[in-house]
């Protein structure tokens, strides 16, 4: 989600993000956001004042939004105008390669 506002996020923005991912990739997709964004989403209420999202209360079960798991990362930006504040995708084939610099060793034989 690219935040339209510097202080808020809307459920419409989350829904737009969810449906921007093609259906086959949504099956294993997860949400990633920081704690401040999660707090903002948890505060969203419907017309009757009821919270729109309730986190999981079952031990060992991740929180979900739109039936997709939600994970926290301090590396995702906080809500600011124009910032990418929520990541949503299927990361099952995502790899991180930690490469080291080249090392040369001189052999005197």
CSV table of C-alpha atoms in Angstrom, one decimal:
chain,number,residue,atom,x,y,z
A,1,UNK,CA,0.0,0.0,0.0
A,2,UNK,CA,1.3,3.4,-0.8
A,3,UNK,CA,-0.2,5.7,1.9
A,4,UNK,CA,-2.3,8.5,0.5
A,5,UNK,CA,-2.2,10.3,3.9
A,6,UNK,CA,0.7,10.9,6.2
A,7,UNK,CA,-1.2,9.7,9.2
A,8,UNK,CA,-3.8,7.1,8.2
A,9,UNK,CA,-4.4,4.0,6.2
A,10,UNK,CA,-7.8,2.9,5.0
A,11,UNK,CA,-9.4,-0.5,4.5
A,12,UNK,CA,-10.0,0.5,0.9
A,13,UNK,CA,-6.2,0.8,0.4
A,14,UNK,CA,-5.7,-2.7,1.9
A,15,UNK,CA,-8.4,-4.2,-0.3
A,16,UNK,CA,-6.9,-2.5,-3.4
A,17,UNK,CA,-3.6,-4.0,-2.5
A,18,UNK,CA,-5.1,-7.5,-1.9
A,19,UNK,CA,-6.9,-7.6,-5.3
A,20,UNK,CA,-3.9,-6.0,-7.2
A,21,UNK,CA,-2.2,-9.4,-6.8
A,22,UNK,CA,-3.3,-12.0,-9.4
A,23,UNK,CA,-5.6,-14.7,-7.9
A,24,UNK,CA,-3.1,-17.6,-8.1
A,25,UNK,CA,-0.6,-15.7,-6.1
A,26,UNK,CA,-3.0,-14.7,-3.4
A,27,UNK,CA,-3.3,-18.4,-2.2
A,28,UNK,CA,0.1,-18.3,-0.4
A,29,UNK,CA,0.4,-14.5,0.0
A,30,UNK,CA,1.2,-12.8,3.3
A,31,UNK,CA,1.0,-9.3,4.6
A,32,UNK,CA,4.1,-7.6,6.0
A,33,UNK,CA,4.0,-4.3,7.9
A,34,UNK,CA,5.4,-2.6,10.9
A,35,UNK,CA,3.8,-2.3,14.3
A,36,UNK,CA,2.6,1.3,13.7
A,37,UNK,CA,0.7,0.3,10.6
A,38,UNK,CA,-0.8,-2.7,12.3
A,39,UNK,CA,-2.0,-0.4,15.1
A,40,UNK,CA,-3.6,1.9,12.6
A,41,UNK,CA,-5.4,-0.9,10.9
A,42,UNK,CA,-6.6,-2.4,14.2
A,43,UNK,CA,-8.2,1.0,15.0
A,44,UNK,CA,-10.4,1.0,11.9
A,45,UNK,CA,-14.1,0.8,12.8
A,46,UNK,CA,-17.3,0.2,10.9
A,47,UNK,CA,-20.4,2.5,11.0
A,48,UNK,CA,-21.5,0.9,14.3
A,49,UNK,CA,-18.2,1.6,16.0
A,50,UNK,CA,-17.1,-2.1,15.8
A,51,UNK,CA,-13.5,-2.8,15.0
A,52,UNK,CA,-13.1,-4.2,11.5
A,53,UNK,CA,-10.2,-6.5,12.4
A,54,UNK,CA,-9.6,-8.8,15.3
A,55,UNK,CA,-6.2,-10.4,15.7
A,56,UNK,CA,-5.8,-14.2,16.3
A,57,UNK,CA,-6.2,-15.2,20.0
A,58,UNK,CA,-5.2,-18.8,19.3
A,59,UNK,CA,-1.6,-19.6,20.4
A,60,UNK,CA,0.7,-20.4,17.5
A,61,UNK,CA,-1.7,-19.0,14.9
A,62,UNK,CA,-0.6,-15.9,13.1
A,63,UNK,CA,-2.9,-12.9,12.8
A,64,UNK,CA,-4.7,-12.6,9.5
A,65,UNK,CA,-6.2,-9.9,7.3
A,66,UNK,CA,-8.6,-11.1,4.6
A,67,UNK,CA,-7.7,-14.7,5.7
A,68,UNK,CA,-4.0,-14.1,4.8
A,69,UNK,CA,-1.3,-14.3,7.5
A,70,UNK,CA,0.2,-11.0,8.8
A,71,UNK,CA,3.8,-10.6,9.9
A,72,UNK,CA,5.6,-7.7,11.5
A,73,UNK,CA,8.8,-6.2,10.3
A,74,UNK,CA,10.6,-3.1,11.5
A,75,UNK,CA,12.1,-2.7,8.0
A,76,UNK,CA,8.8,-1.8,6.4
A,77,UNK,CA,8.3,2.0,6.5
A,78,UNK,CA,5.8,3.7,8.9
A,79,UNK,CA,2.7,5.5,7.5
A,80,UNK,CA,3.9,8.6,5.7
A,81,UNK,CA,2.5,10.2,2.5
A,82,UNK,CA,3.8,8.3,-0.5
A,83,UNK,CA,5.6,5.6,1.6
A,84,UNK,CA,5.1,1.9,0.8
A,85,UNK,CA,3.7,0.9,4.2
A,86,UNK,CA,2.3,-2.6,3.5
A,87,UNK,CA,3.9,-5.5,1.6
A,88,UNK,CA,1.6,-8.2,0.2
A,89,UNK,CA,2.8,-11.2,-1.8
A,90,UNK,CA,3.8,-14.8,-2.2
A,91,UNK,CA,7.3,-15.0,-0.9
A,92,UNK,CA,7.6,-18.9,-1.0
A,93,UNK,CA,10.1,-18.6,-3.9
A,94,UNK,CA,11.9,-15.6,-2.5
A,95,UNK,CA,15.5,-16.2,-1.7
A,96,UNK,CA,18.0,-14.0,0.0
A,97,UNK,CA,21.6,-14.6,-1.0
A,98,UNK,CA,24.2,-13.2,1.4
A,99,UNK,CA,27.3,-12.8,-0.8
A,100,UNK,CA,30.7,-12.1,0.5
A,101,UNK,CA,33.3,-10.0,-1.3
A,102,UNK,CA,35.9,-11.6,-3.4
A,103,UNK,CA,38.8,-13.1,-1.6
A,104,UNK,CA,42.2,-13.6,-3.2
A,105,UNK,CA,44.8,-15.8,-1.6
A,106,UNK,CA,48.3,-15.9,-2.8
A,107,UNK,CA,50.0,-19.3,-2.7
A,108,UNK,CA,53.8,-19.4,-2.6
A,109,UNK,CA,54.7,-22.9,-3.4
